[in-house]
XYZ file of C-alpha atoms in Angstrom:
291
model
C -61.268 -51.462 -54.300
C -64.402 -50.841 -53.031
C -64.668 -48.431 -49.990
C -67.692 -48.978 -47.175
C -66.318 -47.516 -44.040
C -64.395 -44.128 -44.087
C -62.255 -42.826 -40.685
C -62.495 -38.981 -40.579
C -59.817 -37.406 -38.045
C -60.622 -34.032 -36.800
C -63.940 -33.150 -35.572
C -63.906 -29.636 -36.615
C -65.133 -27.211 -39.299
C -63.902 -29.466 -42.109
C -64.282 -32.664 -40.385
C -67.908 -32.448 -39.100
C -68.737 -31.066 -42.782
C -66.706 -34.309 -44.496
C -68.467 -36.452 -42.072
C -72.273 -34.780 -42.941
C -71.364 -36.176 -46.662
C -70.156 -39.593 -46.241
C -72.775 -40.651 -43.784
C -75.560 -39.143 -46.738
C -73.626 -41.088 -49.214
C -74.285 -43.967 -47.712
C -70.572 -44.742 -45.794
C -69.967 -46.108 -42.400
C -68.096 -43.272 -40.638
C -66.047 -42.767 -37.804
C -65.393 -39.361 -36.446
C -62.453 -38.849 -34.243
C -61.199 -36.425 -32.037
C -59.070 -35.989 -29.137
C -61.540 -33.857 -27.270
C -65.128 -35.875 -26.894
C -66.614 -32.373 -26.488
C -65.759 -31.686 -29.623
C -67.077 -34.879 -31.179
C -70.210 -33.995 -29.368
C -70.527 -30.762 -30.965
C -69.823 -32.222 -34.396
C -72.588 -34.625 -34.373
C -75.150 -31.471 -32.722
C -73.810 -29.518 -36.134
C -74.294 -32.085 -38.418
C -78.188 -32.935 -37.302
C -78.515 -28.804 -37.215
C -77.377 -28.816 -40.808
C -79.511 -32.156 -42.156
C -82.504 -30.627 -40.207
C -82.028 -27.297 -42.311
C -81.472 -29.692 -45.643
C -84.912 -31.488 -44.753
C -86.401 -28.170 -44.294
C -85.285 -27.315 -47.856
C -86.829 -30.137 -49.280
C -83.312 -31.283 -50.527
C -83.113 -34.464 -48.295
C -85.668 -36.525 -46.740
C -86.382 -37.299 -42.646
C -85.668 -40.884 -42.814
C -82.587 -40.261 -45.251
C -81.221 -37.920 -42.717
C -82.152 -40.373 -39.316
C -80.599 -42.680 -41.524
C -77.176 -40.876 -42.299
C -76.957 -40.163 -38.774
C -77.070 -43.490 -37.438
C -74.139 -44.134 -39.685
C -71.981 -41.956 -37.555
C -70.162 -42.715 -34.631
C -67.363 -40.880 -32.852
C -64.379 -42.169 -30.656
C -61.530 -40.279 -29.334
C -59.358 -43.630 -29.796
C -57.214 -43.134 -33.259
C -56.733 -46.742 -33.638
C -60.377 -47.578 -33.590
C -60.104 -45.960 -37.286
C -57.631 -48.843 -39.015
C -60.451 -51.011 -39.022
C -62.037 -48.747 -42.594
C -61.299 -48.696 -46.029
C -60.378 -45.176 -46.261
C -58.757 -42.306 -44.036
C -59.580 -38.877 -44.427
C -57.490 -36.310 -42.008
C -58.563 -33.309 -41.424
C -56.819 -32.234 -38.363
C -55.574 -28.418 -38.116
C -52.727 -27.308 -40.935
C -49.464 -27.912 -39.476
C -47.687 -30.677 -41.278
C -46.295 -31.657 -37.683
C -49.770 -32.325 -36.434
C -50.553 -34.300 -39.838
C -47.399 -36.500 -39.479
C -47.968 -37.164 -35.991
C -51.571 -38.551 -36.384
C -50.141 -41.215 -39.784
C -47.260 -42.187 -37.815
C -50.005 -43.476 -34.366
C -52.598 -44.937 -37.068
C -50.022 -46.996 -39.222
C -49.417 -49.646 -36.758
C -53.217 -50.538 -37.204
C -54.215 -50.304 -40.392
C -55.575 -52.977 -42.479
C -53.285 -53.696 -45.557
C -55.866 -52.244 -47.790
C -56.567 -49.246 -45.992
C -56.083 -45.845 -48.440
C -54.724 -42.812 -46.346
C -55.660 -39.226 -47.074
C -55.061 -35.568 -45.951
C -57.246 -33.210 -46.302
C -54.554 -30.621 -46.519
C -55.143 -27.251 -48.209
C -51.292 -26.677 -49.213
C -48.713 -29.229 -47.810
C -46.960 -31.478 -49.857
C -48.904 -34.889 -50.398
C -45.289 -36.409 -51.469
C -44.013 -35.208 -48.412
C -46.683 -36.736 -45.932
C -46.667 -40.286 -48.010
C -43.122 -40.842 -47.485
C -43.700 -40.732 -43.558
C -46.067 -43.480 -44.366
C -45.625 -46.917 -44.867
C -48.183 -46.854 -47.928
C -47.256 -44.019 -50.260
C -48.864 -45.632 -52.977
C -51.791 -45.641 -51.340
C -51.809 -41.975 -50.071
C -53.612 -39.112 -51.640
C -54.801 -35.471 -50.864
C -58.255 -35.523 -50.478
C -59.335 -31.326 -50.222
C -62.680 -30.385 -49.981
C -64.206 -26.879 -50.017
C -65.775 -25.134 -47.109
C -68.874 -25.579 -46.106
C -68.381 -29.074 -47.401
C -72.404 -29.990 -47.563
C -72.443 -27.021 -50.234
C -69.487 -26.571 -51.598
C -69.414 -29.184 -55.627
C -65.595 -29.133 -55.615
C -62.939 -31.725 -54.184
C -59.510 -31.810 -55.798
C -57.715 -34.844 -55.691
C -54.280 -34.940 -55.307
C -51.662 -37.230 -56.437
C -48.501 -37.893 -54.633
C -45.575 -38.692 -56.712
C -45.848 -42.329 -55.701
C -49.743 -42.718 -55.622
C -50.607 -45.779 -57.523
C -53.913 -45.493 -59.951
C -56.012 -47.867 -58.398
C -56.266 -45.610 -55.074
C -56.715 -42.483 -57.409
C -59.712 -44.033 -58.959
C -61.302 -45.495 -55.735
C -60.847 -41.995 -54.084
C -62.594 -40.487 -57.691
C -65.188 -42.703 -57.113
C -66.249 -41.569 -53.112
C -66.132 -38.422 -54.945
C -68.813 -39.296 -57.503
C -71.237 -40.643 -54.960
C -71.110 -37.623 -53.403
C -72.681 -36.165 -55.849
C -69.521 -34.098 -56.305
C -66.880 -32.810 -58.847
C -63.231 -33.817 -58.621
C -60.554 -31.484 -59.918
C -57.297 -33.454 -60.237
C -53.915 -31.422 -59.097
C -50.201 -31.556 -59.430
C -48.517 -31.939 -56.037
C -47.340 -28.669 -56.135
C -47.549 -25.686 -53.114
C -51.411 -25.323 -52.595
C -52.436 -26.872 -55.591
C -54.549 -25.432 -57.426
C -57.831 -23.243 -55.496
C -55.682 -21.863 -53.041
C -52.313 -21.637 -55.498
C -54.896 -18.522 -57.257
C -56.920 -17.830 -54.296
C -54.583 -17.072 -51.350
C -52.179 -14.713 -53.227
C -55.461 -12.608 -54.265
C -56.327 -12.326 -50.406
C -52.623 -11.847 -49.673
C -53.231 -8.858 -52.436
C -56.044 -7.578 -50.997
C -54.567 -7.633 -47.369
C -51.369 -5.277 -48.732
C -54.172 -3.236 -50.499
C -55.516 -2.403 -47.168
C -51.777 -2.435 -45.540
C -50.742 0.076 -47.769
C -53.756 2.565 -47.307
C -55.123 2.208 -50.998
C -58.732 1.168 -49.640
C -60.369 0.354 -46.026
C -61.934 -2.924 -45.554
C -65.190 -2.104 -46.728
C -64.063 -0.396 -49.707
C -61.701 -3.105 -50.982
C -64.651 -5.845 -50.487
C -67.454 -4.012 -51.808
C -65.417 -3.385 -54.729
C -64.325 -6.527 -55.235
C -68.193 -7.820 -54.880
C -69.969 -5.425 -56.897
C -67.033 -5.066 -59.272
C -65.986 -8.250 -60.076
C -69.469 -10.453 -58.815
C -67.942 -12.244 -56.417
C -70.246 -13.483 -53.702
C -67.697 -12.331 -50.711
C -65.186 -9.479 -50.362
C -61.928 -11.075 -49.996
C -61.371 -9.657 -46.739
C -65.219 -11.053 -45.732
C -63.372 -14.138 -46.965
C -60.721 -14.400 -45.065
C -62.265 -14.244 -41.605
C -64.443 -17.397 -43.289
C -61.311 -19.527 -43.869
C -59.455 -18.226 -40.947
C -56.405 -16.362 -41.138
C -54.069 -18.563 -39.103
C -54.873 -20.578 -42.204
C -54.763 -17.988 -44.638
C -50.986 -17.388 -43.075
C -50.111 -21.091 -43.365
C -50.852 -21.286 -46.753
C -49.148 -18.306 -48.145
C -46.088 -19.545 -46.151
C -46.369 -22.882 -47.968
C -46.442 -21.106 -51.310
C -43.100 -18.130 -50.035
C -41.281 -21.235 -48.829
C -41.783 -23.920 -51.529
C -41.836 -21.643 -54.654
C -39.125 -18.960 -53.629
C -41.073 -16.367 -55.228
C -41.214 -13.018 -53.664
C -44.517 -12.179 -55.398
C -46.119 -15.496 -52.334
C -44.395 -13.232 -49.231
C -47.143 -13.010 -46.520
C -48.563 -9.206 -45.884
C -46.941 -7.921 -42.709
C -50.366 -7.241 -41.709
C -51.839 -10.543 -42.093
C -49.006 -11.487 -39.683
C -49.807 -8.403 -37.177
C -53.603 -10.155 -37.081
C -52.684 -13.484 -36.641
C -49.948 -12.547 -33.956
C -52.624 -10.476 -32.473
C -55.013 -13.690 -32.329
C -57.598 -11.656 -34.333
C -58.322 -15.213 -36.847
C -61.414 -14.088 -38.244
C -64.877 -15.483 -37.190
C -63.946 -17.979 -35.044
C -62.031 -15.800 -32.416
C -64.939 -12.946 -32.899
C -62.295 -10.236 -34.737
C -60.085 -10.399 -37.939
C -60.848 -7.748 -40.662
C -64.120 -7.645 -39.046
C -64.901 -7.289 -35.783
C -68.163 -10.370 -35.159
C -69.110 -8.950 -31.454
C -71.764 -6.982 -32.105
C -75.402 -7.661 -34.136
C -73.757 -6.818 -37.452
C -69.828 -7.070 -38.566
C -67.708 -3.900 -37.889
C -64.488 -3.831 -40.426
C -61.633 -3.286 -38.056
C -59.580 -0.814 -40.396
C-alpha cells in the first residue's frame, strides 16, 4: 500500500524527532499528545532543529516552511485513524503502549498499519492486543532521529509481508537504513548495547573506575564517540532500567540482571539529562560526574 498520512503518538524526544522526518519526507503528519503544551513544544523543537539544518546548508528555507506546514498536532487520539500509518512513541511501559492501541482501534481505517516504536517490548505481544496483528510492526528509530541513519524494523510473529515492505519503504524515503530484527527481548541495538552500559554501571558499582575514568577509557580506548556512562544520561536511565528488565525477564539469563546501582539512580530520580543529574550532574556550566 501506499502510505501519505502518518499519526505519530507521543510528542516527546522520540516523537518530535519522528515527526521532523516524515514531514521532510514529504508525509502528512499528525502529532499527538495528551498535554497541548507539549505538542507546542514539539513543533518550537522541530523549527529550532530545521532552522539549524538550513543553516548547514543541508535543507533548504522553503523545504523546511514546507515540512512544517505538513504538521499538525491534536491532543484527540482518534483524530489519528484517519492515516495510513501509526507510529507510537509514547513512554516504555507496555501498559501505556496497550492502552493507547486498545482507544485508537475503534477508529481506524481498515487499511491502517499500526506501529510501536518500542526499544525492547515484544512486538508479538502488543499485536495480539490488536485487532490487526498482521498489520503491526516495530518501527525503532535511533536518537536524535534527524541524525541518527538507522531504523530496525521489526516483525511480529503474525506480521504479514505486504506491511513489512510498505513500512521498508517510509524507511527508504527517509533517506534511511532499515535493519530487520527477530522479535526477540530488545532486538538487536539495545540486545548489545544495554548490557555494555549495564557493564559499565557495575564497573563503577564495584569501585574498578569512577565515572570519568570508565568513559574516557571507553572513548579514547575503544573510539567511541560517548562514554557509556555520558550515554546513559542521553537515553535516560528510567529507560536504560526498562530495557535491561525486558532482557532479565524474557531471557532468564543472569548475565541481563540490572546493576543495583542503576536501580539506586533511578529510585533516586537522578534519570540523566532530563532531570539535571544521573552519572553526571547537568546543573552547572559544564557536567560534574556524580561518583
Amino acid at each position: 500500500m501506499q502510505i501519505q498520512s502518518v499519526g505519530v503518538v507521543g510528542a516527546g524526544q522520540m516523537g518530535n524527532g519522528i515527526a521532523h522526518v516524515l514531514s521532510l519526507a514529504g508525509y502528512d503528519v499528525l502529532l499527538n499528545d495528551i498535554s497541548e503544551e507539549a505538542i507546542g513544544a514539539a513543533l518550537d523543537l522541530i523549527r529550532s532543529n530545521m532552522t539549524r539544518q538550513v543553516g548547514r546548508g543541508k535543507i533548504a528555507e522553503a523545504d523546511m516552511e514546507a515540512a512544517i506546514a505538513r504538521i499538525r498536532g491534536t491532543r484527540v487520539l482518534s483524530d489519528l485513524g484517519a492515516t495510513d500509518l501509526v507510529i507510537e512513541a509514547a513512554t516504555e511501559r507496555e501498559t501505556v503502549k496497550q492502552a493507547i492501541f486498545e482507544d485508537l482501534l475503534p477508529h481506524l481505517q481498515p487499511h491502517t498499519i499500526l506501529t510501536s516504536n518500542t526499544s525492547s517490548i515484544s512486538i508479538t505481544r502488543l499485536a495480539s492486543r490488536t485487532d490487526r496483528p498482521e498489520k503491526f510492526m516495530g518501527f525503532h528509530f535511533m536518537n536524535p532521529v534527524p541524525v541518527m541513519q538507522l531504523v530496525e524494523l521489526i516483525r511480529g510473529i503474525a506480521t504479514d509481508e505486504p506491511t513489512y515492505k510498505a513500512c521498508y519503504a517510509v524507511v527508504e524515503r527517509l533517506g534511511k537504513t532499515a535493519a530487520s530484527a527477530e522479535d526477540f527481548p530488545a532486538f538487536i541495538v539495545n540486545r548489545i548495547l544495554m548490557p555494555m552500559i549495564n557493564e559499565a554501571v557495575y564497573t563503577l558499582y564495584e569501585g574498578v573506575g569512577n565515572v570519568n575514568s570508565i568513559d574516557q577509557a571507553m572513548k579514547l580506548g575503544t573510539n567511541h564517540p560517548m562514554g557509556p556512562l555520558e550515554l546513559a544520561d542521553f537515553i535516560g536511565l528510567d529507560t536504560c532500567l526498562a530495557i535491561m528488565n525486558v532482557l532479565h525477564d524474557g531471557l532468564a539469563d543472569t548475565k541481563y540482571r540490572p546493576c543495583p546501582l542503576l536501580t539506586k539512580y533511578v529510585e533516586a530520580g537522578w534519570l540523566g539529562r532530563k532531570t539535571q543529574r544521573g552519572f553526571y550532574d547537568y546543573r552547572g556550566e559544564v557536567p560534574v560526574p556524580t561518583r
